[in-house]
mmCIF file of N, CA and C in Angstrom:
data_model
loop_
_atom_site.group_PDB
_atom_site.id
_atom_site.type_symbol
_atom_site.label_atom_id
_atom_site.label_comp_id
_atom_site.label_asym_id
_atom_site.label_seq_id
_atom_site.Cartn_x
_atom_site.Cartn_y
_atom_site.Cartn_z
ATOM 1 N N UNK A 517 17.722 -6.435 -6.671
ATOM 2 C CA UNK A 517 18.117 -6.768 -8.026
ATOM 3 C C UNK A 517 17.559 -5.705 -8.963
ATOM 4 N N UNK A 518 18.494 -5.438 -9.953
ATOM 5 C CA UNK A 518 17.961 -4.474 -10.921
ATOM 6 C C UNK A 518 17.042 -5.113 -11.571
ATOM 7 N N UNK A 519 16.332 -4.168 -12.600
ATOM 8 C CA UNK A 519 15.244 -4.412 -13.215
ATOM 9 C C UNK A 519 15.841 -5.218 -14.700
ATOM 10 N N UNK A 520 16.804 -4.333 -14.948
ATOM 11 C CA UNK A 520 17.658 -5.391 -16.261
ATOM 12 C C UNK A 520 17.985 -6.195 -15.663
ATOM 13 N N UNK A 521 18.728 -6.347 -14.638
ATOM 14 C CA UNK A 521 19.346 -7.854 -14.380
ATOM 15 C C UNK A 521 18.047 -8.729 -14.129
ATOM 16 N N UNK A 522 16.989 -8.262 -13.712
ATOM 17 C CA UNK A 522 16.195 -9.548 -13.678
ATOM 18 C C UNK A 522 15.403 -10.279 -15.092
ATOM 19 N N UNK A 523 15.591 -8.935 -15.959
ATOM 20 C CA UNK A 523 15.077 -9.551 -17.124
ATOM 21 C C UNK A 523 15.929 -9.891 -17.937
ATOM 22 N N UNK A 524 16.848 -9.575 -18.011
ATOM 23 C CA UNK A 524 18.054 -10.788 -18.265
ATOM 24 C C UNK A 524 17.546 -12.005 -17.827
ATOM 25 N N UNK A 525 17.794 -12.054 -16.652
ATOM 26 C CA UNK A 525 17.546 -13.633 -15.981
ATOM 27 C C UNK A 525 16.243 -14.222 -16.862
ATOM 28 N N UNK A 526 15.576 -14.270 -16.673
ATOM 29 C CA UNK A 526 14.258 -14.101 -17.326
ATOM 30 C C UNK A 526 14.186 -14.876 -18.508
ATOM 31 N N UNK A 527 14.608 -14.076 -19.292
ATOM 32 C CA UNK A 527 14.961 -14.229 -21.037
ATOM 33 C C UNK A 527 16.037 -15.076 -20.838
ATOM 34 N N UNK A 528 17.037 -15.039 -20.507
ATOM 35 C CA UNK A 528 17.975 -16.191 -20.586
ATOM 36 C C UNK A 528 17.597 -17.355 -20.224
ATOM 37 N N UNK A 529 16.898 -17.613 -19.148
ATOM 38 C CA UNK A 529 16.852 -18.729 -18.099
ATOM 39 C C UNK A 529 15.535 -19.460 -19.482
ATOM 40 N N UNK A 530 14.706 -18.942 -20.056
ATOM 41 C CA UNK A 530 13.610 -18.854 -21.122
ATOM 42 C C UNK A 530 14.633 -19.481 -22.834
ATOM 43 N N UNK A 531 15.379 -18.588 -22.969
ATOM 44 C CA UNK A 531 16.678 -18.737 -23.878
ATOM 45 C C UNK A 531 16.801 -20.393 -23.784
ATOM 46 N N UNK A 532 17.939 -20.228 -22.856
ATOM 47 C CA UNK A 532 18.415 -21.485 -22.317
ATOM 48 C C UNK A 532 17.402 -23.152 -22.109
ATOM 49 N N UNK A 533 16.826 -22.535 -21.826
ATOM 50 C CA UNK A 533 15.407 -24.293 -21.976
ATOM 51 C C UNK A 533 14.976 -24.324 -23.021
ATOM 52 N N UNK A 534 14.690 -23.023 -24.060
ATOM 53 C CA UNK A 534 14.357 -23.680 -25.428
ATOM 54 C C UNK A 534 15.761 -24.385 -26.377
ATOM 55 N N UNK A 535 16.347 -23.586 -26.037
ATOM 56 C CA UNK A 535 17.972 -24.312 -26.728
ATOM 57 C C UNK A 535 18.478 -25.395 -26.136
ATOM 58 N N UNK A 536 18.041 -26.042 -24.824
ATOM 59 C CA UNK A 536 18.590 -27.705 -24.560
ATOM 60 C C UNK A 536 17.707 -28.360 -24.843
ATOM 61 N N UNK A 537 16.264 -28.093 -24.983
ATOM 62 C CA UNK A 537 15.121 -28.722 -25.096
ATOM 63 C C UNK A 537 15.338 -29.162 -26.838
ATOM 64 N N UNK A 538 15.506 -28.291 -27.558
ATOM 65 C CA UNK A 538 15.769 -28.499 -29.090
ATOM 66 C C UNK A 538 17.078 -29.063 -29.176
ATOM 67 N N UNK A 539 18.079 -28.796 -28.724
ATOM 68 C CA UNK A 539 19.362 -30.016 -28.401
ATOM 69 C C UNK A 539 19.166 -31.642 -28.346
ATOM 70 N N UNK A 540 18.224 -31.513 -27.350
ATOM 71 C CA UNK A 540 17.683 -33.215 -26.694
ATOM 72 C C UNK A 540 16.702 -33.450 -28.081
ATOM 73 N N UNK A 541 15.849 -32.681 -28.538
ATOM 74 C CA UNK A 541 14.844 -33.310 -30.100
ATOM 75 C C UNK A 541 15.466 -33.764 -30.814
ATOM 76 N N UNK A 542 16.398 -33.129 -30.813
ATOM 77 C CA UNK A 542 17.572 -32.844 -32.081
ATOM 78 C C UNK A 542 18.406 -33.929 -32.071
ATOM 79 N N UNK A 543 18.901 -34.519 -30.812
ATOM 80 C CA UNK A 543 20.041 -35.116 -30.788
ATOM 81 C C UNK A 543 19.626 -36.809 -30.491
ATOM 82 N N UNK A 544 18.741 -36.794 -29.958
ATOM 83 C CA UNK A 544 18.227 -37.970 -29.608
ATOM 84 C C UNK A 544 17.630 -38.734 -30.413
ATOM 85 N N UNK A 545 17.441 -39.889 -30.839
ATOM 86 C CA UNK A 545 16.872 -40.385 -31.853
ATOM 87 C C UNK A 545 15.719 -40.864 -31.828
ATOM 88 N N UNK A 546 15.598 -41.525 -30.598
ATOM 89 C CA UNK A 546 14.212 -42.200 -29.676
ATOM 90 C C UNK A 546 13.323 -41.114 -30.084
ATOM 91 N N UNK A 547 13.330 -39.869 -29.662
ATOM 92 C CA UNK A 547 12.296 -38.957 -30.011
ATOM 93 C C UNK A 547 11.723 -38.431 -31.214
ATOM 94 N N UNK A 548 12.552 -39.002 -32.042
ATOM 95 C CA UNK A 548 12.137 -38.968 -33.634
ATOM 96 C C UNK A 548 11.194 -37.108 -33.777
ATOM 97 N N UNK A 549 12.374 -36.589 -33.305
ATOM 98 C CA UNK A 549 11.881 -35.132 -33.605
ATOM 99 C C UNK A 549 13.045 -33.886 -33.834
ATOM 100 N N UNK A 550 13.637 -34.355 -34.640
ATOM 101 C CA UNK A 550 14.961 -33.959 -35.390
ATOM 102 C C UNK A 550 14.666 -32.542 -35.726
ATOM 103 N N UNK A 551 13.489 -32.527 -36.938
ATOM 104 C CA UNK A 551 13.485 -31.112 -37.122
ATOM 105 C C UNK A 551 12.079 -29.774 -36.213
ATOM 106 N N UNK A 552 11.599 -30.312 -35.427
ATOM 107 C CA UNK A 552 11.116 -29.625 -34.756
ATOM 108 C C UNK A 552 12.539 -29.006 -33.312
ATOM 109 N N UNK A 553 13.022 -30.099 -33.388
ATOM 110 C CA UNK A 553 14.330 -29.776 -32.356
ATOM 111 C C UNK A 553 14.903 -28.571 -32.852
ATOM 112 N N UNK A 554 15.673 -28.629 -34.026
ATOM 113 C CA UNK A 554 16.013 -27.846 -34.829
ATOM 114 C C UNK A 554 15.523 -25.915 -35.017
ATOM 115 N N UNK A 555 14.319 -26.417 -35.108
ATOM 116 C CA UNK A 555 13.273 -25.269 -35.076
ATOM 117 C C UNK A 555 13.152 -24.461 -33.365
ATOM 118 N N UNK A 556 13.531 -25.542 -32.329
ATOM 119 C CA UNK A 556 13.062 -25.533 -31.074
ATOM 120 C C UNK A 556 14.598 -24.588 -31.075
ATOM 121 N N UNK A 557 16.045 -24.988 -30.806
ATOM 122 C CA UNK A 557 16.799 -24.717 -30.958
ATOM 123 C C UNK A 557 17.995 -23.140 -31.238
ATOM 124 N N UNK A 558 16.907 -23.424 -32.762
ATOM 125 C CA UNK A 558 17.316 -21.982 -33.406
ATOM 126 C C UNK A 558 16.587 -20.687 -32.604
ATOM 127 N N UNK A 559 15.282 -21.461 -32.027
ATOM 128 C CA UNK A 559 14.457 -20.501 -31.143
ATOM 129 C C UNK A 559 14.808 -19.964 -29.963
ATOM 130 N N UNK A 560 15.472 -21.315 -29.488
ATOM 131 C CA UNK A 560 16.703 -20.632 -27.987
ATOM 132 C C UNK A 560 17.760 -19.524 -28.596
ATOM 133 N N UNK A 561 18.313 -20.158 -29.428
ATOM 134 C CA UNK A 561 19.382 -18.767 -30.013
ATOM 135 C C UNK A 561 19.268 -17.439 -30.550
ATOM 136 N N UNK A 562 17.833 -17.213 -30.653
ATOM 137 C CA UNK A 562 17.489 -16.042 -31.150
ATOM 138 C C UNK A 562 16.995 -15.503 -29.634
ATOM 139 N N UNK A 563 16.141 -16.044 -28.994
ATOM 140 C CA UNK A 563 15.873 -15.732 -27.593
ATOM 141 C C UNK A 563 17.522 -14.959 -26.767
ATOM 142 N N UNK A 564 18.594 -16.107 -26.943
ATOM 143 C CA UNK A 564 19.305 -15.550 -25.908
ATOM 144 C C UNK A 564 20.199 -13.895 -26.679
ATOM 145 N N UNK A 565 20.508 -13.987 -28.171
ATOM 146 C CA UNK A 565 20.394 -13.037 -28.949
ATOM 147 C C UNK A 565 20.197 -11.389 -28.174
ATOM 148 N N UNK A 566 18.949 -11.934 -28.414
ATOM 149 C CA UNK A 566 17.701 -10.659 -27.819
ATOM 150 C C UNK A 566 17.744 -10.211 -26.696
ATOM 151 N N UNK A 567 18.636 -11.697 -25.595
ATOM 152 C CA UNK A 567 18.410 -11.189 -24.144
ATOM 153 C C UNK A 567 19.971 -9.719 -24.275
ATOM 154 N N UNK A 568 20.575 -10.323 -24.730
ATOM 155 C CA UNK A 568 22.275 -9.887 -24.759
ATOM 156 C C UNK A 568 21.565 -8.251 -25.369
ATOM 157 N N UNK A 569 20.945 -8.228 -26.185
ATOM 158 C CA UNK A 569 20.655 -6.675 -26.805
ATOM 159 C C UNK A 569 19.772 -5.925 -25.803
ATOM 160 N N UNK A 570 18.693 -7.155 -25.294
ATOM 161 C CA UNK A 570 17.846 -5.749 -24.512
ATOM 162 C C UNK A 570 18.473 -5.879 -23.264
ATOM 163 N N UNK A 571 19.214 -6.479 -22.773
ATOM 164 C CA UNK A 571 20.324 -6.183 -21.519
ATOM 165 C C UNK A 571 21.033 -4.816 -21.669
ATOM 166 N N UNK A 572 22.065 -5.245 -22.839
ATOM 167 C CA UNK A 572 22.683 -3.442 -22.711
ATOM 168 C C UNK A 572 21.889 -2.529 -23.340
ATOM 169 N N UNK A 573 20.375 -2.562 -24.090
ATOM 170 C CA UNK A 573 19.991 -1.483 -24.454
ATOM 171 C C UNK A 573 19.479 -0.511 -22.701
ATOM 172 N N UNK A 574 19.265 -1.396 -21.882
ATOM 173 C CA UNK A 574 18.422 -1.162 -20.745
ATOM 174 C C UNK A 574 19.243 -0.641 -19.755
ATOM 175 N N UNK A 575 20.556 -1.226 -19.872
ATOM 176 C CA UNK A 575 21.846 -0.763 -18.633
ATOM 177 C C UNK A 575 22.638 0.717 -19.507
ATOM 178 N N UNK A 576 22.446 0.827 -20.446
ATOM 179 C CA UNK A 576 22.849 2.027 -21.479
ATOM 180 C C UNK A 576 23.930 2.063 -21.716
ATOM 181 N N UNK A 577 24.022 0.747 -22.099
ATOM 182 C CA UNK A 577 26.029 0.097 -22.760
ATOM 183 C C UNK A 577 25.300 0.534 -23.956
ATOM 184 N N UNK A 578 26.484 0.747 -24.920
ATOM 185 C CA UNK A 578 26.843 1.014 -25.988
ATOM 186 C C UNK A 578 26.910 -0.780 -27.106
ATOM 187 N N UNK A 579 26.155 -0.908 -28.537
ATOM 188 C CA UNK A 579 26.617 -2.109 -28.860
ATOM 189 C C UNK A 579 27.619 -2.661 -28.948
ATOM 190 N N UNK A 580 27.536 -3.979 -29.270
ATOM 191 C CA UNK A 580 28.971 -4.367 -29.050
ATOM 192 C C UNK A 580 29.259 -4.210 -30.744
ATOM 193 N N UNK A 581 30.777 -3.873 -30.252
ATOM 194 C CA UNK A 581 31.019 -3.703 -31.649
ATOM 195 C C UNK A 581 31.762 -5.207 -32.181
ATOM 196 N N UNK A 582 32.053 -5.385 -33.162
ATOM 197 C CA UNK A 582 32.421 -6.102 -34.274
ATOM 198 C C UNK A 582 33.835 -5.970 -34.561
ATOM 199 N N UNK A 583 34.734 -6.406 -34.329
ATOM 200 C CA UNK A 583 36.281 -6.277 -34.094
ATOM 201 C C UNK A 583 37.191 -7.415 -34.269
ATOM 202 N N UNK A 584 38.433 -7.345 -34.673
ATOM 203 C CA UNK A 584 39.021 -8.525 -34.883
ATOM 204 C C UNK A 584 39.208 -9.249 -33.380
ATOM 205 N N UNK A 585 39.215 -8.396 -32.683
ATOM 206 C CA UNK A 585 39.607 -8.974 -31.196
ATOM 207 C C UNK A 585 37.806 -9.820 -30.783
ATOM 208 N N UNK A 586 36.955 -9.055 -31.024
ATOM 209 C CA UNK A 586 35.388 -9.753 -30.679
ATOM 210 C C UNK A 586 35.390 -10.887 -31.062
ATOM 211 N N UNK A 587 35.674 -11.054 -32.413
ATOM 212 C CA UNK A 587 35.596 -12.416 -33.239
ATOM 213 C C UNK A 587 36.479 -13.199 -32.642
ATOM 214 N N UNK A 588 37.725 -12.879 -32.646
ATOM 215 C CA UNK A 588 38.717 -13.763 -32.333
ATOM 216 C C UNK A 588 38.251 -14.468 -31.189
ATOM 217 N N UNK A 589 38.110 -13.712 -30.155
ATOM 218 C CA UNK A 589 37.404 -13.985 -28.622
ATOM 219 C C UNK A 589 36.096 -15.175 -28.604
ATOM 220 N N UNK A 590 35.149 -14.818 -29.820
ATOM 221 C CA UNK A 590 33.961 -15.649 -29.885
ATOM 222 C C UNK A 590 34.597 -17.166 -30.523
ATOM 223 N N UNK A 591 35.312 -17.065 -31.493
ATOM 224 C CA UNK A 591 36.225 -18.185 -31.959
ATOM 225 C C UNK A 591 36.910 -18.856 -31.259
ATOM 226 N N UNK A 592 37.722 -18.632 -30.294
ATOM 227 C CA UNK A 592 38.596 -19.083 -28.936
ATOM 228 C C UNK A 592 37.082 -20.029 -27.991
ATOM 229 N N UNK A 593 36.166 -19.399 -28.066
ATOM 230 C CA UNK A 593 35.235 -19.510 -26.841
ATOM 231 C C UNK A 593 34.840 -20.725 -27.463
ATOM 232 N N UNK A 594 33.991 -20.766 -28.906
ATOM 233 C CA UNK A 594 33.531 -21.510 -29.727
ATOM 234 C C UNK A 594 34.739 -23.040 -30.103
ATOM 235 N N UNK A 595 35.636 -23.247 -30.570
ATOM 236 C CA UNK A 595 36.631 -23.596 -30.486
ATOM 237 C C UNK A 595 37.050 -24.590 -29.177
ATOM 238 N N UNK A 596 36.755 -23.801 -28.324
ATOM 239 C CA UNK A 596 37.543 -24.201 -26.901
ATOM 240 C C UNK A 596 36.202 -25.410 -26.726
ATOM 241 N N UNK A 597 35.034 -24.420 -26.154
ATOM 242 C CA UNK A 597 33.973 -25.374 -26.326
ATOM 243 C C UNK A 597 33.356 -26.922 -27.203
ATOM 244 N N UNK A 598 33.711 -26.800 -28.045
ATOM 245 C CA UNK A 598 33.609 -27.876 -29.314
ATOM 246 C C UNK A 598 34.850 -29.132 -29.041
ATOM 247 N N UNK A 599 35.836 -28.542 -28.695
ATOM 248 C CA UNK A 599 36.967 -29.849 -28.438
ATOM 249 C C UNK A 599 36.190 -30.280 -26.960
ATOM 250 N N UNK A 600 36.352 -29.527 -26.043
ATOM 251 C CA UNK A 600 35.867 -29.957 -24.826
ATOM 252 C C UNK A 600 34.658 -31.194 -24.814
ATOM 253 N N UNK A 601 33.384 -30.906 -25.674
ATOM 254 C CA UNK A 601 32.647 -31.660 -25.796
ATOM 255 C C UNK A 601 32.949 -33.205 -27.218
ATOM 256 N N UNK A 602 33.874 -32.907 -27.407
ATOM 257 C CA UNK A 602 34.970 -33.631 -28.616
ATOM 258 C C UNK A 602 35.230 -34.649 -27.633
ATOM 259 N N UNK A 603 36.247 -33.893 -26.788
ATOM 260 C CA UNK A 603 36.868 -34.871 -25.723
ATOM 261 C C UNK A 603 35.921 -35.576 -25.075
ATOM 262 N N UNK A 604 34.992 -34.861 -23.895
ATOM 263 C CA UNK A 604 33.681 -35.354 -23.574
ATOM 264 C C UNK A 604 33.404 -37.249 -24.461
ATOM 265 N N UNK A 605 33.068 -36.638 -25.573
ATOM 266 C CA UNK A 605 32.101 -38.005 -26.422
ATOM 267 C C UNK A 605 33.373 -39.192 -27.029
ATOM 268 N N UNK A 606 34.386 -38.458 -26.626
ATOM 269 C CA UNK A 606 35.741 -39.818 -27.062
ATOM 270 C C UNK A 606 35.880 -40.559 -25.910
ATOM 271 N N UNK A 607 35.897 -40.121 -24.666
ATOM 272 C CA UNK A 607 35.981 -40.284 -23.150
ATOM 273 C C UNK A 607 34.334 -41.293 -23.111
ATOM 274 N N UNK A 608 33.391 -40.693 -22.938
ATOM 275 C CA UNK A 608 32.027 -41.487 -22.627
ATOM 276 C C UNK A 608 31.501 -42.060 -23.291
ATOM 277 N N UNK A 609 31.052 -41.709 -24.821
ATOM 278 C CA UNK A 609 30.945 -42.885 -25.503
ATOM 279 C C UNK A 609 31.450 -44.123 -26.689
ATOM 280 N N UNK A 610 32.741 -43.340 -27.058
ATOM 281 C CA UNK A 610 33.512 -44.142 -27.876
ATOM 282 C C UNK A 610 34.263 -45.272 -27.073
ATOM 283 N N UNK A 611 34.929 -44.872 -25.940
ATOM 284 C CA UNK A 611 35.460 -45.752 -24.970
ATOM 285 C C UNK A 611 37.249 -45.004 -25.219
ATOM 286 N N UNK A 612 37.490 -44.250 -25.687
ATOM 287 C CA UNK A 612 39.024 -43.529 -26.070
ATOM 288 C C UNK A 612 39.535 -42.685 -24.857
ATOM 289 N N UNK A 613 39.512 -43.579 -23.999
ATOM 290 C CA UNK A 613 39.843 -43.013 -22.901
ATOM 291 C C UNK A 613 41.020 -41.647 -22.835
ATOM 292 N N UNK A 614 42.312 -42.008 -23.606
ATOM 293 C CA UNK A 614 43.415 -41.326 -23.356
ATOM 294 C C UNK A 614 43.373 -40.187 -24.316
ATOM 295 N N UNK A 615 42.663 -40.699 -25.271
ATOM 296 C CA UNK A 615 42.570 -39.071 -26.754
ATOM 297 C C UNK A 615 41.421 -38.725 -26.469
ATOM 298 N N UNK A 616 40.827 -38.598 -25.841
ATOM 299 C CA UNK A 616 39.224 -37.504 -25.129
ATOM 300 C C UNK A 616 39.853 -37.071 -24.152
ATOM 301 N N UNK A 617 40.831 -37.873 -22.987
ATOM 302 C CA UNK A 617 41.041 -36.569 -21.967
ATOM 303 C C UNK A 617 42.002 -35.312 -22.551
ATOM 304 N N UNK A 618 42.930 -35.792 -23.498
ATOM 305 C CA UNK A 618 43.957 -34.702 -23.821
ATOM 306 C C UNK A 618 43.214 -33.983 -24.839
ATOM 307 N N UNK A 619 42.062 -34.194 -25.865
ATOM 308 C CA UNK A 619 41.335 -33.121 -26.344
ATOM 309 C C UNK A 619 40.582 -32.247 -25.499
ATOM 310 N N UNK A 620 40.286 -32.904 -24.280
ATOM 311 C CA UNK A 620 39.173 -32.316 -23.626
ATOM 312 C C UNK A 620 39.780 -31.415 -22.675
ATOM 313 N N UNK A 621 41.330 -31.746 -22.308
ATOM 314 C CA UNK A 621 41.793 -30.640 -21.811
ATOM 315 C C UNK A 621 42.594 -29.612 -22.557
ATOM 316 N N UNK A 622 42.829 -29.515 -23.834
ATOM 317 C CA UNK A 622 43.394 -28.948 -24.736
ATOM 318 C C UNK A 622 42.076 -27.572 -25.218
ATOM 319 N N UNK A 623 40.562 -28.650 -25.002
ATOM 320 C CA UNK A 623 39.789 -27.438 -24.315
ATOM 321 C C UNK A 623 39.306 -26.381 -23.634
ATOM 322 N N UNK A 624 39.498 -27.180 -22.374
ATOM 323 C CA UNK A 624 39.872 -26.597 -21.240
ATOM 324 C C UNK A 624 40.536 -25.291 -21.399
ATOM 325 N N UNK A 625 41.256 -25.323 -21.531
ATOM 326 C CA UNK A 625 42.969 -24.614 -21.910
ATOM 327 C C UNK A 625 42.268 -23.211 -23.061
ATOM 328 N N UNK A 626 41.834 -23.856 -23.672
ATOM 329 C CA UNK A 626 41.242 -22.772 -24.436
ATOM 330 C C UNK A 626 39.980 -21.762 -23.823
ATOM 331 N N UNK A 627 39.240 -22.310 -23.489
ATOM 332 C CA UNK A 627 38.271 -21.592 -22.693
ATOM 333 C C UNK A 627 38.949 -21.192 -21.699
ATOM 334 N N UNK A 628 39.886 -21.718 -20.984
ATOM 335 C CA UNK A 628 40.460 -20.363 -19.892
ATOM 336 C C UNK A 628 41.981 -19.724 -20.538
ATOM 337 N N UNK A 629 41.912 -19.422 -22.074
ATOM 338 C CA UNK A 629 42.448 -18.360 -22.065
ATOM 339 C C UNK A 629 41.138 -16.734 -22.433
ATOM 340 N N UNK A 630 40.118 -17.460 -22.492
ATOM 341 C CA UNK A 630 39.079 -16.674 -22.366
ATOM 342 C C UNK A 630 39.204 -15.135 -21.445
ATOM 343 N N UNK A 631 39.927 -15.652 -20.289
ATOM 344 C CA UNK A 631 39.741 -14.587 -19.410
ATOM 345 C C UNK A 631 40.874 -13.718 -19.619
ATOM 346 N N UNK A 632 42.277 -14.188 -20.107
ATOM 347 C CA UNK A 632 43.343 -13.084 -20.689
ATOM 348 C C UNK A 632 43.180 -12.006 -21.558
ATOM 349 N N UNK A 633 42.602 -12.842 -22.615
ATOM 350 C CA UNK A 633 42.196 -12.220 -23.725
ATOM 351 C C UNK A 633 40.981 -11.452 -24.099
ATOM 352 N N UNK A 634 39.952 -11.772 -22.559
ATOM 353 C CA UNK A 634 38.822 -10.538 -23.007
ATOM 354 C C UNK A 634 38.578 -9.296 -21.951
ATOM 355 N N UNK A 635 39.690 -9.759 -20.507
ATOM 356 C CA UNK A 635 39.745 -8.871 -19.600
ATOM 357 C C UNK A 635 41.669 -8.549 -19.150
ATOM 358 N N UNK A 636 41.750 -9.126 -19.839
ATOM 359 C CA UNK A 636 43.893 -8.854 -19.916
ATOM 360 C C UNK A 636 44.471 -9.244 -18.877
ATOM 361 N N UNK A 637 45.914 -8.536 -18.438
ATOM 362 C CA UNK A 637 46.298 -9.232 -17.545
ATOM 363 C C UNK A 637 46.905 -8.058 -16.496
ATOM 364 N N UNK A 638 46.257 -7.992 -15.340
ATOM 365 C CA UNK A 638 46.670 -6.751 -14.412
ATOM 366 C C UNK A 638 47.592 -7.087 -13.438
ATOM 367 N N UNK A 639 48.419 -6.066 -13.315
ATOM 368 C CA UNK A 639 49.583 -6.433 -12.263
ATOM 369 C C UNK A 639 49.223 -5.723 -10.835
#
């Protein structure tokens, strides 16, 4: 394993537990720790941030640039994601069985046009 790829791993895997850990503060009520979650949270997102920059500063990619197609792509991803978990909480805890699965696959659907639109389509 490379030396970036492991510190990737690293920082992400680090990323990633402070951002579900502040999810669960955050989201849960029992734990009556709303804004430390919050704080916990924003801390995963700056973590995984950082992993994404010192990844390609280390593999000697170039930044990412800022583009209508980047955005669009992060919007699709963002988007896709958010109904999915839409659908998710209409399905498990509202009891809406039939309008959570068709949001949640209308999700779906969106997150896998993910792969057209950020790696195209080869013949």
């Amino acid at each position: 394993m490379k030396k970036s790829n492991f510190v990737a791993l690293i920082l992400g895997t680090i990323g990633v537990v402070f951002f579900a850990l502040g999810m669960c503060m955050g989201l849960l009520p029992e734990w009556g720790m709303f804004r430390q979650g919050i704080v916990c949270g924003v801390a995963g997102l700056v973590i995984l941030l950082a992993t994404v920059i010192i990844w390609r500063k280390m593999e000697g990619k170039a930044p990412i640039k800022l583009n209508a197609r980047t955005i669009g792509a992060v919007a699709v991803g963002v988007l896709g994601a958010l109904l999915l978990g839409i659908g998710m909480c209409l399905t498990m805890v509202l009891g809406k069985m039939v309008l959570g699965i068709v949001i949640g696959l209308v999700g779906i659907v969106g997150l896998l046009m993910l792969i057209p639109l950020t790696k195209g389509i080869h013949g």
